[in-house]
């Protein structure tokens, strides 16, 4: 499938505790992404519907979308805990183009919207899905400057902080964490016995 041809891991990797970060790019075809990545792997937290906005986010005649913090989340803890940092992030992030996406429905409540756009539908900008012991996070705009200002200008330190937090978050399995707080029980389930 497409996932294997572009180097994406299969669902077994994520289910076993792996982390996956997907950022849509300027050549992403929403229909193909839906068919191949959502239906074949069942990994995505969002369903890409269509491209919205203008690619030239620097053109003042084009609408630029702001990004708003959503659910409290470990990868966004600095933004939620510091009103100045949150205001800086929400007031300086500008996105000209993104893939309008809706939350994937899986019968469980395993999808969380972490960031959303200020469009009418409050479309997800960053969403996470728990899959087995792992997680998948999707950024619905590019991770470079073609569609947004996230990695440049005044926004760059915040974007680096976000990417660093996401990388740390995705490397720790959603279940069976390696780090415990003093007093937490250490429980390990074995499926086979020696």
Short mmCIF file of C-alpha atoms in Angstrom, two decimals:
data_model
loop_
_atom_site.label_atom_id
_atom_site.label_comp_id
_atom_site.label_asym_id
_atom_site.label_seq_id
_atom_site.Cartn_x
_atom_site.Cartn_y
_atom_site.Cartn_z
CA UNK A 1 0.00 0.00 0.00
CA UNK A 2 0.91 3.68 -0.08
CA UNK A 3 2.04 3.61 3.54
CA UNK A 4 4.77 1.09 2.77
CA UNK A 5 5.81 2.78 -0.48
CA UNK A 6 6.48 6.09 1.30
CA UNK A 7 8.07 4.50 4.35
CA UNK A 8 5.22 4.67 6.85
CA UNK A 9 5.16 1.87 9.41
CA UNK A 10 2.24 -0.51 9.45
CA UNK A 11 -0.29 -0.51 12.26
CA UNK A 12 1.60 -3.27 14.14
CA UNK A 13 4.47 -0.83 14.81
CA UNK A 14 2.13 1.72 16.38
CA UNK A 15 0.01 -0.86 18.22
CA UNK A 16 3.18 -2.19 19.86
CA UNK A 17 3.95 1.25 21.32
CA UNK A 18 5.49 3.14 18.39
CA UNK A 19 4.85 6.79 17.67
CA UNK A 20 4.12 8.34 14.29
CA UNK A 21 3.97 12.02 13.29
CA UNK A 22 2.38 12.81 9.91
CA UNK A 23 2.40 16.29 8.36
CA UNK A 24 0.45 16.88 5.19
CA UNK A 25 2.47 18.34 2.35
CA UNK A 26 1.66 20.50 -0.68
CA UNK A 27 1.27 17.43 -2.90
CA UNK A 28 -1.09 15.56 -0.59
CA UNK A 29 -4.18 14.32 -2.39
CA UNK A 30 -6.99 14.16 0.22
CA UNK A 31 -8.84 11.35 -1.60
CA UNK A 32 -5.70 9.23 -1.89
CA UNK A 33 -4.75 9.91 1.74
CA UNK A 34 -8.23 8.84 2.85
CA UNK A 35 -8.15 5.69 0.77
CA UNK A 36 -4.63 4.54 1.48
CA UNK A 37 -3.73 5.90 4.91
CA UNK A 38 -7.07 5.86 6.67
CA UNK A 39 -8.76 2.84 5.18
CA UNK A 40 -5.68 0.62 4.76
CA UNK A 41 -3.90 1.33 8.03
CA UNK A 42 -6.69 2.73 10.25
CA UNK A 43 -4.05 4.90 11.92
CA UNK A 44 -5.09 8.47 11.20
CA UNK A 45 -6.85 10.55 13.85
CA UNK A 46 -8.42 12.76 11.16
CA UNK A 47 -10.06 12.24 7.78
CA UNK A 48 -8.69 14.67 5.15
CA UNK A 49 -11.56 16.16 3.14
CA UNK A 50 -10.25 18.98 0.94
CA UNK A 51 -7.56 21.66 0.66
CA UNK A 52 -8.55 25.08 2.01
CA UNK A 53 -6.93 28.48 1.73
CA UNK A 54 -4.17 29.92 -0.40
CA UNK A 55 -0.62 28.61 -0.52
CA UNK A 56 0.85 32.12 -0.41
CA UNK A 57 0.32 32.85 3.29
CA UNK A 58 2.48 36.00 3.03
CA UNK A 59 0.10 37.74 0.60
CA UNK A 60 -1.97 40.19 2.70
CA UNK A 61 -4.95 39.82 0.32
CA UNK A 62 -5.30 36.13 1.20
CA UNK A 63 -6.99 34.93 4.37
CA UNK A 64 -4.62 33.59 6.97
CA UNK A 65 -5.91 31.25 9.62
CA UNK A 66 -4.87 31.34 13.24
CA UNK A 67 -4.23 28.27 15.36
CA UNK A 68 -5.98 27.80 18.72
CA UNK A 69 -5.03 25.46 21.55
CA UNK A 70 -7.49 22.63 22.14
CA UNK A 71 -7.39 19.83 24.71
CA UNK A 72 -4.83 19.88 27.50
CA UNK A 73 -2.01 17.63 26.42
CA UNK A 74 1.51 16.67 27.54
CA UNK A 75 3.04 17.96 24.28
CA UNK A 76 1.41 21.36 24.82
CA UNK A 77 2.00 21.71 28.54
CA UNK A 78 4.17 24.85 28.24
CA UNK A 79 1.51 26.58 26.14
CA UNK A 80 -1.32 25.73 28.54
CA UNK A 81 0.69 26.63 31.62
CA UNK A 82 1.93 30.04 30.50
CA UNK A 83 -0.63 32.63 29.36
CA UNK A 84 2.04 34.81 27.68
CA UNK A 85 3.42 31.86 25.71
CA UNK A 86 -0.08 30.75 24.72
CA UNK A 87 -1.00 34.27 23.56
CA UNK A 88 2.27 34.55 21.62
CA UNK A 89 1.61 31.21 19.90
CA UNK A 90 -2.04 31.89 19.08
CA UNK A 91 -1.37 35.45 17.86
CA UNK A 92 1.71 34.72 15.74
CA UNK A 93 0.93 31.37 14.07
CA UNK A 94 -0.47 31.99 10.57
CA UNK A 95 -1.58 29.28 8.16
CA UNK A 96 -2.54 30.08 4.58
CA UNK A 97 -3.41 26.56 3.42
CA UNK A 98 -4.31 23.30 5.14
CA UNK A 99 -6.28 20.13 4.64
CA UNK A 100 -9.75 20.52 6.11
CA UNK A 101 -10.14 17.36 8.15
CA UNK A 102 -12.69 15.83 10.48
CA UNK A 103 -12.10 13.57 13.47
CA UNK A 104 -11.94 9.89 12.53
CA UNK A 105 -14.66 7.81 14.11
CA UNK A 106 -13.59 4.47 15.52
CA UNK A 107 -16.29 3.66 18.07
CA UNK A 108 -13.97 4.68 20.91
CA UNK A 109 -12.94 8.06 22.19
CA UNK A 110 -9.30 7.65 21.10
CA UNK A 111 -9.03 10.85 19.01
CA UNK A 112 -8.17 14.22 20.54
CA UNK A 113 -7.89 17.57 18.76
CA UNK A 114 -4.86 19.36 20.21
CA UNK A 115 -4.85 22.45 17.98
CA UNK A 116 -7.60 23.81 15.74
CA UNK A 117 -7.95 26.55 13.13
CA UNK A 118 -10.13 29.61 13.56
CA UNK A 119 -12.26 28.67 10.54
CA UNK A 120 -16.04 28.24 10.90
CA UNK A 121 -15.78 24.48 11.50
CA UNK A 122 -12.85 24.78 13.96
CA UNK A 123 -11.04 22.22 11.79
CA UNK A 124 -8.28 20.19 13.48
CA UNK A 125 -4.76 21.55 12.98
CA UNK A 126 -3.09 18.90 15.15
CA UNK A 127 -4.83 15.73 16.29
CA UNK A 128 -3.78 12.55 18.10
CA UNK A 129 -5.13 9.02 18.03
CA UNK A 130 -4.25 6.26 20.46
CA UNK A 131 -3.68 2.99 18.63
CA UNK A 132 -2.99 0.03 20.90
CA UNK A 133 0.02 1.01 23.02
CA UNK A 134 1.13 3.71 20.57
CA UNK A 135 0.03 7.05 19.14
CA UNK A 136 -0.35 8.82 15.81
CA UNK A 137 -0.28 12.62 15.54
CA UNK A 138 -1.28 14.46 12.35
CA UNK A 139 -0.48 18.08 11.47
CA UNK A 140 -2.95 19.13 8.77
CA UNK A 141 -0.64 21.75 7.24
CA UNK A 142 2.94 21.51 6.07
CA UNK A 143 5.88 21.36 8.46
CA UNK A 144 7.74 23.94 6.37
CA UNK A 145 7.05 27.44 5.05
CA UNK A 146 5.14 26.61 1.91
CA UNK A 147 1.71 26.91 3.58
CA UNK A 148 2.42 28.64 6.91
CA UNK A 149 4.82 30.62 9.06
CA UNK A 150 5.22 28.00 11.79
CA UNK A 151 8.96 27.32 11.34
CA UNK A 152 9.98 30.96 10.66
CA UNK A 153 9.69 34.51 11.98
CA UNK A 154 8.68 35.06 15.59
CA UNK A 155 6.96 31.68 15.51
CA UNK A 156 10.11 29.55 15.02
CA UNK A 157 11.05 29.05 18.72
CA UNK A 158 7.49 27.98 19.50
CA UNK A 159 7.37 25.57 16.56
CA UNK A 160 10.68 24.01 17.65
CA UNK A 161 9.30 23.66 21.17
CA UNK A 162 6.15 22.01 19.81
CA UNK A 163 8.08 19.59 17.55
CA UNK A 164 10.47 18.71 20.40
CA UNK A 165 7.56 18.06 22.77
CA UNK A 166 5.80 15.94 20.13
CA UNK A 167 8.97 13.90 19.50
CA UNK A 168 9.37 13.25 23.22
CA UNK A 169 5.68 12.41 23.56
CA UNK A 170 5.67 9.99 20.62
CA UNK A 171 8.69 8.04 21.87
CA UNK A 172 6.97 6.95 25.08
CA UNK A 173 4.28 4.27 24.64
CA UNK A 174 0.74 5.37 25.48
CA UNK A 175 0.39 2.32 27.72
CA UNK A 176 2.95 0.74 30.02
CA UNK A 177 5.09 3.88 30.55
CA UNK A 178 8.74 3.49 31.46
CA UNK A 179 8.77 6.29 34.04
CA UNK A 180 6.72 6.16 37.19
CA UNK A 181 6.24 8.57 40.05
CA UNK A 182 7.34 7.44 43.50
CA UNK A 183 4.46 5.49 45.00
CA UNK A 184 2.95 4.38 41.65
CA UNK A 185 2.54 0.61 41.37
CA UNK A 186 4.78 -1.22 38.92
CA UNK A 187 2.61 -3.71 37.06
CA UNK A 188 3.73 -5.88 34.15
CA UNK A 189 1.44 -8.31 32.37
CA UNK A 190 3.01 -11.35 30.77
CA UNK A 191 1.26 -13.19 27.96
CA UNK A 192 3.60 -16.20 28.10
CA UNK A 193 5.31 -17.88 30.97
CA UNK A 194 8.94 -19.06 30.96
#
